JSON list of C-alpha atoms and ligand atoms in Angstrom, two decimals:
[
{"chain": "U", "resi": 1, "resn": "UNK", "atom": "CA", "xyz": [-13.72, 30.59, -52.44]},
{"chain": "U", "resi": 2, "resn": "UNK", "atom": "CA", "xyz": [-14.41, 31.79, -49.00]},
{"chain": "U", "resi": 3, "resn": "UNK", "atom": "CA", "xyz": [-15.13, 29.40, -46.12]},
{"chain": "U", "resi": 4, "resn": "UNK", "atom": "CA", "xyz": [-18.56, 30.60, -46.03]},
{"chain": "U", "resi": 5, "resn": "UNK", "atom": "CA", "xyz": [-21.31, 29.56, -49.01]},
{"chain": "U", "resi": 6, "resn": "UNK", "atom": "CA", "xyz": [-23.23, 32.89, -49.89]},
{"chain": "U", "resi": 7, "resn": "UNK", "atom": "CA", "xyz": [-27.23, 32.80, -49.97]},
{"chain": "U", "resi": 8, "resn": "UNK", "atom": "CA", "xyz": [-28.45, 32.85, -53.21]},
{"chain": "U", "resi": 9, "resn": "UNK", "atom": "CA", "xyz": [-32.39, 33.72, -53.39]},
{"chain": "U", "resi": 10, "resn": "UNK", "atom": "CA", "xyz": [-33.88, 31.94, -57.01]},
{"chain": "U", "resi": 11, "resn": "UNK", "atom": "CA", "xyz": [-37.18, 34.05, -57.09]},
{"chain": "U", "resi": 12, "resn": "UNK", "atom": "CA", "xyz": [-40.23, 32.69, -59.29]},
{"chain": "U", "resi": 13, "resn": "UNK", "atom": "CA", "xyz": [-41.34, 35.92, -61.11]},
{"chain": "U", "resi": 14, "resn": "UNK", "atom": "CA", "xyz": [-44.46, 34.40, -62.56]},
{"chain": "U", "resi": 15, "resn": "UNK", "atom": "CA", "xyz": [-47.78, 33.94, -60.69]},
{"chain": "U", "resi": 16, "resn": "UNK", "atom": "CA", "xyz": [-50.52, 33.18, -63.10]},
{"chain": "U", "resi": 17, "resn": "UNK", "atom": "CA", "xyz": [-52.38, 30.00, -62.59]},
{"chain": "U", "resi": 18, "resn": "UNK", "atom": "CA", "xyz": [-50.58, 27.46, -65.15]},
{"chain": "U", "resi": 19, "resn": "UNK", "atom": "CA", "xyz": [-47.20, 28.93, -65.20]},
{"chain": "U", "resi": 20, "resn": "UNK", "atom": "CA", "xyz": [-44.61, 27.29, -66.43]},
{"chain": "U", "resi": 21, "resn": "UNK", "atom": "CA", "xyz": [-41.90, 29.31, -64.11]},
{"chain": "U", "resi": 22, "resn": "UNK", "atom": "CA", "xyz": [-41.72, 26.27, -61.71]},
{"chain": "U", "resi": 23, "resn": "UNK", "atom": "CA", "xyz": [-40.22, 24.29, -63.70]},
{"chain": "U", "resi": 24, "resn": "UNK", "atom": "CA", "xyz": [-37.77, 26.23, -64.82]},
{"chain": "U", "resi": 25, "resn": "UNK", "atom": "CA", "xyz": [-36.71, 27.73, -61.55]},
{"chain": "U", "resi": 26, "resn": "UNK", "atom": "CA", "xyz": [-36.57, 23.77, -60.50]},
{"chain": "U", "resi": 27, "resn": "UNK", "atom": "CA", "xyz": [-34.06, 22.77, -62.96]},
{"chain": "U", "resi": 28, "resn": "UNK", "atom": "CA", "xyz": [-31.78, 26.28, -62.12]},
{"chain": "U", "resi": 29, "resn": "UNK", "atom": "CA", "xyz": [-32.04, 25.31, -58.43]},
{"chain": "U", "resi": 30, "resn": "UNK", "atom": "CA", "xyz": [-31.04, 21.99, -59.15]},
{"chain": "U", "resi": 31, "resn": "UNK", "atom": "CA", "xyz": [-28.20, 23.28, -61.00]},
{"chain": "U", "resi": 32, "resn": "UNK", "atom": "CA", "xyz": [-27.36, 25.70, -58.26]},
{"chain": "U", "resi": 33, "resn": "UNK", "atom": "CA", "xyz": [-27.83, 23.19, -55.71]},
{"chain": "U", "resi": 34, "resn": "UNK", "atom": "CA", "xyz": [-24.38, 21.19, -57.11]},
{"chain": "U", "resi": 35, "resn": "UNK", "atom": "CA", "xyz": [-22.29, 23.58, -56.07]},
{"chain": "U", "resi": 36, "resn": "UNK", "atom": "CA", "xyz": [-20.50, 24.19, -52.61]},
{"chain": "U", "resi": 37, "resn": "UNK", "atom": "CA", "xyz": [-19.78, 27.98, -53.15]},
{"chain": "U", "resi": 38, "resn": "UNK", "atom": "CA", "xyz": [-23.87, 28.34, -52.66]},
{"chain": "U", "resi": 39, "resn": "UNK", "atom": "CA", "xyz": [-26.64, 27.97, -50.42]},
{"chain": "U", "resi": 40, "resn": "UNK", "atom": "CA", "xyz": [-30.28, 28.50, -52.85]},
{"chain": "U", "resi": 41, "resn": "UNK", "atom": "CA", "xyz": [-33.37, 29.93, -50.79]},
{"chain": "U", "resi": 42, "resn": "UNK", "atom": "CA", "xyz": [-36.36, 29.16, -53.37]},
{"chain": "U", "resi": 43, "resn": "UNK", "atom": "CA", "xyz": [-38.77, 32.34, -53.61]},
{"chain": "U", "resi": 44, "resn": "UNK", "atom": "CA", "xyz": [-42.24, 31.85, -54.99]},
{"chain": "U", "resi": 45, "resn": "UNK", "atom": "CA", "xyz": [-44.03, 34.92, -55.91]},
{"chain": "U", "resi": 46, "resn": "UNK", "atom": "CA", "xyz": [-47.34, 33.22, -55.94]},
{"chain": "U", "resi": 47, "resn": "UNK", "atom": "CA", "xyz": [-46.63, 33.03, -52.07]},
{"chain": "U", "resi": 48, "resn": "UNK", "atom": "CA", "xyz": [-45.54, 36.86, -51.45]},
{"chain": "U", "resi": 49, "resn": "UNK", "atom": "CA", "xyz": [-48.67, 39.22, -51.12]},
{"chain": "U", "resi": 50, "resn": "UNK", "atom": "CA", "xyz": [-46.43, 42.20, -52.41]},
{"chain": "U", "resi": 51, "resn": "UNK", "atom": "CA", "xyz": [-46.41, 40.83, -55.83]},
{"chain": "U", "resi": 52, "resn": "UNK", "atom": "CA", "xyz": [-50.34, 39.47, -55.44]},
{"chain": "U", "resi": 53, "resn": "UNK", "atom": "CA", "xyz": [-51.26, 43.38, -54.16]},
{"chain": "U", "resi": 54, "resn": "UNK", "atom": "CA", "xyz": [-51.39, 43.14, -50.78]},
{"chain": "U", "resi": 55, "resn": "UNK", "atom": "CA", "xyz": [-49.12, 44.83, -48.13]},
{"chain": "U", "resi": 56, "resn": "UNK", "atom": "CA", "xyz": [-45.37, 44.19, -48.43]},
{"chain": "U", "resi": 57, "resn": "UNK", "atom": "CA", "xyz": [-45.52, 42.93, -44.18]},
{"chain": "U", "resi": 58, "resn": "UNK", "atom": "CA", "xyz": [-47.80, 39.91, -44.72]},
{"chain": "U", "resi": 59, "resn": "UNK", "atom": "CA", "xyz": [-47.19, 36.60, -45.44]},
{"chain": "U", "resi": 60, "resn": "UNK", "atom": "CA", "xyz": [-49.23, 33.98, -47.08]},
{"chain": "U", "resi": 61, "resn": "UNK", "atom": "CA", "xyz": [-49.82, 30.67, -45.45]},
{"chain": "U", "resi": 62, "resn": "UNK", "atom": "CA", "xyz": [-48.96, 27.87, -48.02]},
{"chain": "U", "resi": 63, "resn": "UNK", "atom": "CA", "xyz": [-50.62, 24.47, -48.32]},
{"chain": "U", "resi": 64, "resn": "UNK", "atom": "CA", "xyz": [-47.26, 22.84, -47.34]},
{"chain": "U", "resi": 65, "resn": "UNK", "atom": "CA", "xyz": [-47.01, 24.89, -43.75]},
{"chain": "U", "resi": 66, "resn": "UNK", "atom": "CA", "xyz": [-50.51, 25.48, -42.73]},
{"chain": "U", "resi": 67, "resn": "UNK", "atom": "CA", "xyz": [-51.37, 28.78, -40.91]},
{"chain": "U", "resi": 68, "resn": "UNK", "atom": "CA", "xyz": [-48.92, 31.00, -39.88]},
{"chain": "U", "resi": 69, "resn": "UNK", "atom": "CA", "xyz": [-49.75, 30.70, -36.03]},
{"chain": "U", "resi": 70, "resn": "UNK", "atom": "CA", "xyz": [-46.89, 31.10, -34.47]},
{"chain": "U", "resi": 71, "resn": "UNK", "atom": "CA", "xyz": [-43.32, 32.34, -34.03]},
{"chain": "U", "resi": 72, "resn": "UNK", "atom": "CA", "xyz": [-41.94, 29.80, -36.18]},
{"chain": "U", "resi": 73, "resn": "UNK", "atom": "CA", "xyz": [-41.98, 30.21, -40.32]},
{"chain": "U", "resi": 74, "resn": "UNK", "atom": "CA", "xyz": [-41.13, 28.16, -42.89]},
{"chain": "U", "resi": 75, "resn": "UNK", "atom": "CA", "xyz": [-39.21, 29.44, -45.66]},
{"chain": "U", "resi": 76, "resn": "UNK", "atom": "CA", "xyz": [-42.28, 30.35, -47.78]},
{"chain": "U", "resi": 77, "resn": "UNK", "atom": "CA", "xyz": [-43.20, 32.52, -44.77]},
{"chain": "U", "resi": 78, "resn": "UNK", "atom": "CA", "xyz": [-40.72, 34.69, -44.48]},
{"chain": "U", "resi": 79, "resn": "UNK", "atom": "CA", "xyz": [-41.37, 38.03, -45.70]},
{"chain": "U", "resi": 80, "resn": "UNK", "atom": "CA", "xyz": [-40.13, 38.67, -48.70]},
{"chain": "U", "resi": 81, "resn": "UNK", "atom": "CA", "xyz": [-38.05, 41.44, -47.94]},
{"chain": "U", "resi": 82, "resn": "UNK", "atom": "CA", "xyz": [-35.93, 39.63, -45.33]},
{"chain": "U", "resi": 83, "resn": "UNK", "atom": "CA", "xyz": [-35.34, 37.44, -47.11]},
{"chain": "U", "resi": 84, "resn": "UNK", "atom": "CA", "xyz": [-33.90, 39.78, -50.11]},
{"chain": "U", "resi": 85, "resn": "UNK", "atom": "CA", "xyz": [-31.95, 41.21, -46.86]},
{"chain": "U", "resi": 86, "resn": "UNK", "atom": "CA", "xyz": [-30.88, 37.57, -45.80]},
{"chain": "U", "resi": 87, "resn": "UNK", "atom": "CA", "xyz": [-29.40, 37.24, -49.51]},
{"chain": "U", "resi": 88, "resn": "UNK", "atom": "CA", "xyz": [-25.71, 37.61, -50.69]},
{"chain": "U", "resi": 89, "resn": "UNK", "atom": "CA", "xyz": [-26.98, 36.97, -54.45]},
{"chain": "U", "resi": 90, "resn": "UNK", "atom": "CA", "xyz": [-30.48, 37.03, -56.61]},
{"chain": "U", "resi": 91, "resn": "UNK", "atom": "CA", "xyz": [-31.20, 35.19, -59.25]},
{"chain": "U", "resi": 92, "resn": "UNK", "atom": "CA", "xyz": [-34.70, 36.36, -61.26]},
{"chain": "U", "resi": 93, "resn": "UNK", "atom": "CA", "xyz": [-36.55, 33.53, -63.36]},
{"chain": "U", "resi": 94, "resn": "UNK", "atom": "CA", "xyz": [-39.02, 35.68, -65.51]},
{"chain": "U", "resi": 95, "resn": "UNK", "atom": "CA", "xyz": [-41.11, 34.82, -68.39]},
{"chain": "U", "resi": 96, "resn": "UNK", "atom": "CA", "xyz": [-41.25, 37.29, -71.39]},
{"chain": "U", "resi": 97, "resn": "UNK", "atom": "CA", "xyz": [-44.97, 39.50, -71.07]},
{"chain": "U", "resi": 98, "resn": "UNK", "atom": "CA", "xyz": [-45.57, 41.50, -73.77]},
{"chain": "U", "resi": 99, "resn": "UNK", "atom": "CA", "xyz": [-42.15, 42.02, -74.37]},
{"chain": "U", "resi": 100, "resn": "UNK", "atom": "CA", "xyz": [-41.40, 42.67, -71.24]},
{"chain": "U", "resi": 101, "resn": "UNK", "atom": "CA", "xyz": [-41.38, 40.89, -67.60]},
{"chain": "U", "resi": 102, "resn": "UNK", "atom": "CA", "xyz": [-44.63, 40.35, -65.38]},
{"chain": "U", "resi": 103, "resn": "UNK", "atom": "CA", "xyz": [-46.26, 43.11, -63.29]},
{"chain": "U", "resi": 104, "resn": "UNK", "atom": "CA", "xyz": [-46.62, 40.96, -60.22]},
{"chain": "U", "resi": 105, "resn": "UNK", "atom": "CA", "xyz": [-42.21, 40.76, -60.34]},
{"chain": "U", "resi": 106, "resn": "UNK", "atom": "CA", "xyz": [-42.13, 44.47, -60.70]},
{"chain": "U", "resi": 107, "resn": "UNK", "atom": "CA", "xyz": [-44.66, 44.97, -57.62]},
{"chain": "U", "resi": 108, "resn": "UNK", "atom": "CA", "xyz": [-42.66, 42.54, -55.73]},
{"chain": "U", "resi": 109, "resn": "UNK", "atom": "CA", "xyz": [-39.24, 44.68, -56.80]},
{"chain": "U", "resi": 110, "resn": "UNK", "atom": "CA", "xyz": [-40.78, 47.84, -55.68]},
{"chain": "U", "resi": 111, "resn": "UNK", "atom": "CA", "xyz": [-42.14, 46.64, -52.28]},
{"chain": "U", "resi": 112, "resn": "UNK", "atom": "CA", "xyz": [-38.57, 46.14, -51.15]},
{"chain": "U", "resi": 113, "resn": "UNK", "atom": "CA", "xyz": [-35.89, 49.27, -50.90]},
{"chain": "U", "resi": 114, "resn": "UNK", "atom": "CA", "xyz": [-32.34, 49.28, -49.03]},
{"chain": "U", "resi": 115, "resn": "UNK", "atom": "CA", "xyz": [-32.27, 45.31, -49.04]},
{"chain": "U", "resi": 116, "resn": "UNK", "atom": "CA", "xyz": [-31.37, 45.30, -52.79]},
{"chain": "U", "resi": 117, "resn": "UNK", "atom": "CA", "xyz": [-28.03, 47.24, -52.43]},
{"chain": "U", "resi": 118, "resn": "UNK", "atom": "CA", "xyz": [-24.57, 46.44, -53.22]},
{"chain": "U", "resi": 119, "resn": "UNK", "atom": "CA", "xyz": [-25.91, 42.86, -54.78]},
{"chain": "U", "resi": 120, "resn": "UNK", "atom": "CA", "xyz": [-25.42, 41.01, -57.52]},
{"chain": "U", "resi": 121, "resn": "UNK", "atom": "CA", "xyz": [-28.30, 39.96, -59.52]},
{"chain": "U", "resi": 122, "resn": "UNK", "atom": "CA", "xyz": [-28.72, 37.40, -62.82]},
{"chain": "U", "resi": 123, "resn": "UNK", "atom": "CA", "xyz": [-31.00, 35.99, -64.76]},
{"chain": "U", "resi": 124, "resn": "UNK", "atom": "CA", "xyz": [-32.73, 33.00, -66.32]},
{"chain": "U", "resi": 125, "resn": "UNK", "atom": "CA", "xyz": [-35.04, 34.04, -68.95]},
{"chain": "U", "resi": 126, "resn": "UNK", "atom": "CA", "xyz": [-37.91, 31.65, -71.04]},
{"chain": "U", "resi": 127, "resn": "UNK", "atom": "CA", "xyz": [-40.42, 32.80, -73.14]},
{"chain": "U", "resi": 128, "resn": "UNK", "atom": "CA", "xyz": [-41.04, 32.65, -77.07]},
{"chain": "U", "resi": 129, "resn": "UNK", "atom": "CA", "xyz": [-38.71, 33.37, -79.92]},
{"chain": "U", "resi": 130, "resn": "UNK", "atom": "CA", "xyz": [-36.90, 35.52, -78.00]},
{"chain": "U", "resi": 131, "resn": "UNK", "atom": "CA", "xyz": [-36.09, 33.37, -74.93]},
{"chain": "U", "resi": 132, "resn": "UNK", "atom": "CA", "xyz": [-37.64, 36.07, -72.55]},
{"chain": "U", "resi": 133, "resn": "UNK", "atom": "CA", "xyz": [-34.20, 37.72, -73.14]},
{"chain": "U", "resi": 134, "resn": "UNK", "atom": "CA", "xyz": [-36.91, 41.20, -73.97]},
{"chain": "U", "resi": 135, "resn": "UNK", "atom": "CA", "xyz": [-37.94, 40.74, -70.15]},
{"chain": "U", "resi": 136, "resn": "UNK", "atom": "CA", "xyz": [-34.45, 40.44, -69.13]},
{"chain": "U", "resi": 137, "resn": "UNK", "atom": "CA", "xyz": [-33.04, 44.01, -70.33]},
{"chain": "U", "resi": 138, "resn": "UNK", "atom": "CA", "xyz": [-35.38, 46.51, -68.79]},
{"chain": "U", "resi": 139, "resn": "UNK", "atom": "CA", "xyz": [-35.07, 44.53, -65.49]},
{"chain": "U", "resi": 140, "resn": "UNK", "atom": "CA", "xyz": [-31.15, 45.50, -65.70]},
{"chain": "U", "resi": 141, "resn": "UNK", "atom": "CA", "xyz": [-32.49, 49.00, -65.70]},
{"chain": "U", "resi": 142, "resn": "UNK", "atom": "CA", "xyz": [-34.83, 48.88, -62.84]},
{"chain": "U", "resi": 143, "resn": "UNK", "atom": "CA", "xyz": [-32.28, 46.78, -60.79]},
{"chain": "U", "resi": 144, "resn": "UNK", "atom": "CA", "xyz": [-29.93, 49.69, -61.40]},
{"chain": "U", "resi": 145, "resn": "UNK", "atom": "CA", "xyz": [-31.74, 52.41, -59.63]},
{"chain": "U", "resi": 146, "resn": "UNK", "atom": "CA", "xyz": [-31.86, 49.68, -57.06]},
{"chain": "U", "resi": 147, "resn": "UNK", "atom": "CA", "xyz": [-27.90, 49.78, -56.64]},
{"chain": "U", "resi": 148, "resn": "UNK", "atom": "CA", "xyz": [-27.38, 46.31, -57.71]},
{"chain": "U", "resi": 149, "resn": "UNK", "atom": "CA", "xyz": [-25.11, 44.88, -60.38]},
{"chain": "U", "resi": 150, "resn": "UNK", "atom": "CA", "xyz": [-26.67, 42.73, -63.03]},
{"chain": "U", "resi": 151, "resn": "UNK", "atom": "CA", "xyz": [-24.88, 39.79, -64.39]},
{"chain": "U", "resi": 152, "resn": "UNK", "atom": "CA", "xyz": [-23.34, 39.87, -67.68]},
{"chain": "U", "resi": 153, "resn": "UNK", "atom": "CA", "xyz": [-24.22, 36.31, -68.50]},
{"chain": "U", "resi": 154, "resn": "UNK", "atom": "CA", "xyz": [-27.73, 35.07, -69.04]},
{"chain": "U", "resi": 155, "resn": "UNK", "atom": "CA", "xyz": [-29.32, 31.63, -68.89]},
{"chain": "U", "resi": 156, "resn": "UNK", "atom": "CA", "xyz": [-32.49, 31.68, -71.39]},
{"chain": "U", "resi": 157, "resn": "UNK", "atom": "CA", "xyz": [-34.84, 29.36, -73.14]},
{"chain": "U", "resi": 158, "resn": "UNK", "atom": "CA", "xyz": [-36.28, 30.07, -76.64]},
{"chain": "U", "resi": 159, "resn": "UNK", "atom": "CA", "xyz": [-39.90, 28.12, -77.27]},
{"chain": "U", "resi": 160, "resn": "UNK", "atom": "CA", "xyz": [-39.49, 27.23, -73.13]},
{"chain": "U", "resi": 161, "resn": "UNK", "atom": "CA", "xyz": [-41.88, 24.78, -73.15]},
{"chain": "U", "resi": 162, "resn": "UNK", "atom": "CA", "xyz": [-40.32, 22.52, -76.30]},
{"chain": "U", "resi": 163, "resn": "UNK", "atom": "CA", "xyz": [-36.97, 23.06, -74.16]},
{"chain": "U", "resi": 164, "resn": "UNK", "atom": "CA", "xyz": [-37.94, 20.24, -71.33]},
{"chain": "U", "resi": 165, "resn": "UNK", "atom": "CA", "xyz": [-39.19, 17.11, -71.21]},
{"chain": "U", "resi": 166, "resn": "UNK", "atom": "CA", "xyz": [-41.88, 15.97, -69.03]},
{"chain": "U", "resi": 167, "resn": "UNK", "atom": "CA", "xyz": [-39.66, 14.91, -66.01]},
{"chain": "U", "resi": 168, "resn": "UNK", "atom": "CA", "xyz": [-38.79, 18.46, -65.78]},
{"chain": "U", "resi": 169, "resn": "UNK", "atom": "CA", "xyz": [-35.61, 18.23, -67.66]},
{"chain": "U", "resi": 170, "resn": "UNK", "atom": "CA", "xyz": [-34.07, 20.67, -70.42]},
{"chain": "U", "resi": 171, "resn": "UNK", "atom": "CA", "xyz": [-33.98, 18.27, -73.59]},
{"chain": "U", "resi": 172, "resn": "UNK", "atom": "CA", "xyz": [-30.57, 19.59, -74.67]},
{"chain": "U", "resi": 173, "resn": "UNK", "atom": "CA", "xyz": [-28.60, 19.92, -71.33]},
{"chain": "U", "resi": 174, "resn": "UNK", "atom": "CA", "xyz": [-25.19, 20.65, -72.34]},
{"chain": "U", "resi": 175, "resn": "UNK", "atom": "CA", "xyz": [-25.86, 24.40, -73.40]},
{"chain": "U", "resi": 176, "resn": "UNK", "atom": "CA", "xyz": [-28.32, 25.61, -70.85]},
{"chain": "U", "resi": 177, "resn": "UNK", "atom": "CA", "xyz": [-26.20, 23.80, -67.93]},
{"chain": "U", "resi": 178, "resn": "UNK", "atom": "CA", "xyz": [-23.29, 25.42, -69.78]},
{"chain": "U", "resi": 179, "resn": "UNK", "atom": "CA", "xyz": [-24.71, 28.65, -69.55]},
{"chain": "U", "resi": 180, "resn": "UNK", "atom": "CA", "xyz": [-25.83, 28.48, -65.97]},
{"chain": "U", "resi": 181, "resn": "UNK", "atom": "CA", "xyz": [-22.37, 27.75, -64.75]},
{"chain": "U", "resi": 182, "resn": "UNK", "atom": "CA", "xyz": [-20.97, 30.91, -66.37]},
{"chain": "U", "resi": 183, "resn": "UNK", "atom": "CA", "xyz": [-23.46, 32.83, -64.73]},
{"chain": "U", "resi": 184, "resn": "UNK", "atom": "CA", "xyz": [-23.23, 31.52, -61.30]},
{"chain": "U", "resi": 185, "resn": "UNK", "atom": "CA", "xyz": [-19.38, 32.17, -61.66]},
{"chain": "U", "resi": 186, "resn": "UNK", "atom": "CA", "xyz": [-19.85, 35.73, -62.20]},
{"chain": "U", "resi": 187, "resn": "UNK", "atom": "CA", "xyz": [-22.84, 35.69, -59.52]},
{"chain": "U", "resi": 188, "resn": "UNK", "atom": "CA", "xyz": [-20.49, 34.08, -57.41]},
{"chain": "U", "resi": 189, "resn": "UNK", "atom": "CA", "xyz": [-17.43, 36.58, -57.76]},
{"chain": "U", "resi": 190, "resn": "UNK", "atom": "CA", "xyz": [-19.41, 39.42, -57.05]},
{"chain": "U", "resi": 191, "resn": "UNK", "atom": "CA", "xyz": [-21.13, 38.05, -54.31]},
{"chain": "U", "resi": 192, "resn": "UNK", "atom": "CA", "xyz": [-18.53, 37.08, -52.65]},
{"chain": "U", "resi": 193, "resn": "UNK", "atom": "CA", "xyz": [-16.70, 40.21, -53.31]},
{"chain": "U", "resi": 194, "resn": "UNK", "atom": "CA", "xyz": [-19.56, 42.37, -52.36]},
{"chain": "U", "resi": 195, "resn": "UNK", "atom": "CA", "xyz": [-20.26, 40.55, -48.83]},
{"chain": "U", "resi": 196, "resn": "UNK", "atom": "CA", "xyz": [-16.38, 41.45, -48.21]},
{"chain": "U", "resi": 197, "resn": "UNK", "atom": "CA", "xyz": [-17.12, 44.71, -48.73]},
{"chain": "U", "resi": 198, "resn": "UNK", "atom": "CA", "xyz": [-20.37, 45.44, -47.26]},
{"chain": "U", "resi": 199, "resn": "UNK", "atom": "CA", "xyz": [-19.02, 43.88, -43.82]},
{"chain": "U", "resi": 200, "resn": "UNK", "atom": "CA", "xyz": [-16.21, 45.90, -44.39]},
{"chain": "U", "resi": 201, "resn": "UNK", "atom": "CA", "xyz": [-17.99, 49.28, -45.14]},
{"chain": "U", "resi": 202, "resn": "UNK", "atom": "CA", "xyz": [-21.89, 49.23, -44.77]},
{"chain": "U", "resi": 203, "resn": "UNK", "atom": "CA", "xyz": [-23.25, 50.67, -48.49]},
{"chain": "U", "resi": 204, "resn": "UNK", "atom": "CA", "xyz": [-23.96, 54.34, -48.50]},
{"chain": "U", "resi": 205, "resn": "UNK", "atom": "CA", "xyz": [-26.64, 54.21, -50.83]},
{"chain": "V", "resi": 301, "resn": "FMN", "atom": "C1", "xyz": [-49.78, 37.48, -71.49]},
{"chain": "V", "resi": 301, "resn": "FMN", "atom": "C2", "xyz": [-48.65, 36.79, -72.19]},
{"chain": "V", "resi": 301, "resn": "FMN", "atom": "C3", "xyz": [-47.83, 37.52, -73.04]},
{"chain": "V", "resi": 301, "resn": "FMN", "atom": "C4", "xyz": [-46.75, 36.90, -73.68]},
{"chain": "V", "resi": 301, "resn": "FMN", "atom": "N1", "xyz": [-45.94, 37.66, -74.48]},
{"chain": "V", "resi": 301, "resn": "FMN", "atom": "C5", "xyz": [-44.84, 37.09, -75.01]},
{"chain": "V", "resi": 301, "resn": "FMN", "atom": "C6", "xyz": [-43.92, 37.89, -75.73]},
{"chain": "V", "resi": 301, "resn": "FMN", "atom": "O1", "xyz": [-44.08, 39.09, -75.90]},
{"chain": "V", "resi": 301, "resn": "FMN", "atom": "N2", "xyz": [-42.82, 37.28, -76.26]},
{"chain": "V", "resi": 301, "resn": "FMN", "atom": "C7", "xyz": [-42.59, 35.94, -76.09]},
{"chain": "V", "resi": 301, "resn": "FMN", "atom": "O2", "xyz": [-41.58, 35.46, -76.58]},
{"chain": "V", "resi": 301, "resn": "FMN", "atom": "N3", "xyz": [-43.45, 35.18, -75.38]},
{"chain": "V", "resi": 301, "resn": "FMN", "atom": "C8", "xyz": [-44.57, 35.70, -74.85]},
{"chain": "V", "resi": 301, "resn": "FMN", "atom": "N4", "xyz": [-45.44, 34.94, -74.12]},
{"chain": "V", "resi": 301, "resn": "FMN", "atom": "C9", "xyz": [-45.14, 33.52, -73.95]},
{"chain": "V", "resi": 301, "resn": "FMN", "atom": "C10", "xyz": [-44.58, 33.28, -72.54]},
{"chain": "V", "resi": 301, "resn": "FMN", "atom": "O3", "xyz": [-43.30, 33.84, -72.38]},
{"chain": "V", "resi": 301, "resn": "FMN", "atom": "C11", "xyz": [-44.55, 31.80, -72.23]},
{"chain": "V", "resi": 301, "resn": "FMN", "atom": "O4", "xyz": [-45.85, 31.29, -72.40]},
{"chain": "V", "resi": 301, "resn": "FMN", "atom": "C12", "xyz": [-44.09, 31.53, -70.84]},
{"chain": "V", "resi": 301, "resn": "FMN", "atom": "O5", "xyz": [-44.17, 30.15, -70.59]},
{"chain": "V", "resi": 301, "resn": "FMN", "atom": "C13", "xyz": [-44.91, 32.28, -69.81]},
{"chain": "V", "resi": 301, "resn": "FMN", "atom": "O6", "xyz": [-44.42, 32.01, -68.53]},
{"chain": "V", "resi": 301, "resn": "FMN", "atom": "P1", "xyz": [-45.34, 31.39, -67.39]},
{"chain": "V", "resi": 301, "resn": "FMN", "atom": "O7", "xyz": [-46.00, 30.16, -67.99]},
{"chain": "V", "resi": 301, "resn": "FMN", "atom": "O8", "xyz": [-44.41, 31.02, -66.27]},
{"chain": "V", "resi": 301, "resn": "FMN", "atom": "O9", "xyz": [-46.33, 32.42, -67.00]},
{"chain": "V", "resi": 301, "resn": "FMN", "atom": "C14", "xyz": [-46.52, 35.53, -73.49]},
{"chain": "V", "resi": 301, "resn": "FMN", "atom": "C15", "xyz": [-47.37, 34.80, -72.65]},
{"chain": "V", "resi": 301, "resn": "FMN", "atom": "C16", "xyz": [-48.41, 35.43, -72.00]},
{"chain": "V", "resi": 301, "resn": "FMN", "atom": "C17", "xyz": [-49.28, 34.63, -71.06]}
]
């Protein structure tokens, strides 16, 4: 492990009103937040105008910050695509639309460009029967023309909202936390090994 923790951004790819994403992305954060090789920056697309359809350069106040009047932001401030530049790793928590992955995560995708390359990116999937895993593969394809490399392992939940209890907590632990370790040790080989070599060689994308 280097001496450095890389910056892992856990983004919230569902927006509708009643989503169940939060808790989800909760529990992964708490599982990312137990290890030392990590640092997790939460992003909530219900908080990034790029994925609500407005301009990729704005930033939505949140109830928790109040206005953004001045210099300083919180987190949920930042625009989104610094802080996919400020990120050594991504991790995607999408529902399964349709048999695919929400519009409002592909509008966020798009609004950002260069600050995707030479990253790793995984995934933790929920959804119906099959545990959003339908959203999951034709995101590896649009995170491809976006020079990233997408994570082998996959962290997903079949019938998502029978998987937790009502503190927030998966009802069967030992395989989901199971399978988010494997994936954060791939996440974290190639993020480590690709912030080597971008300071070593910037990307020529
Ligand atoms: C519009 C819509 C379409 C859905 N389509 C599927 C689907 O094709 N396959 C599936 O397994 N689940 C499907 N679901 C179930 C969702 O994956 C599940 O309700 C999940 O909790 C939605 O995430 P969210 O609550 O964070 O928005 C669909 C749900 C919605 C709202």
């Amino acid at each position: 492990m280097s001496e450095s923790p890389y910056r892992l951004a856990v983004i919230v790819g569902s927006v509708r009103d009643g989503r169940f994403g939060p808790v989800v992305a909760n529990w992964f954060c708490r599982q990312a937040g137990q290890r030392a090789d990590l640092v997790v920056d939460l992003v909530d697309l219900a908080h990034v105008p790029a994925a609500l359809g407005g301009a990729p350069g704005t930033v939505t106040p949140t109830a928790a910050s109040g206005a953004a009047s001045g210099a300083a932001y919180s987190a949920a401030e930042v625009p989104f695509a610094e802080r996919i530049a400020a990120a050594d790793a991504v991790v995607v928590v999408t529902p399964e639309y349709n048999h695919s992955y929400p519009g409002p995560l592909k509008a966020a995708i798009d609004s950002v460009g260069a600050q995707w390359h030479a990253k790793p990116v995984g995934f933790v999937s929920y959804g119906g029967i099959s545990g959003g895993l339908r959203a999951v593969e034709p995101l590896r394809v649009v995170f491809a023309e976006l020079h990233t490399v997408t994570i082998r392992e996959t962290v997903s939940f079949t019938g998502a909202h029978a998987c937790f209890d009502a503190a927030g907590e998966p009802v069967d632990a030992g395989p989901v936390n199971r399978a988010a370790t494997a994936m954060l040790d791939q996440l974290g080989w190639w993020a480590e090994a690709l912030r080597t070599a971008r300071t070593a060689r910037p990307y020529g994308g």
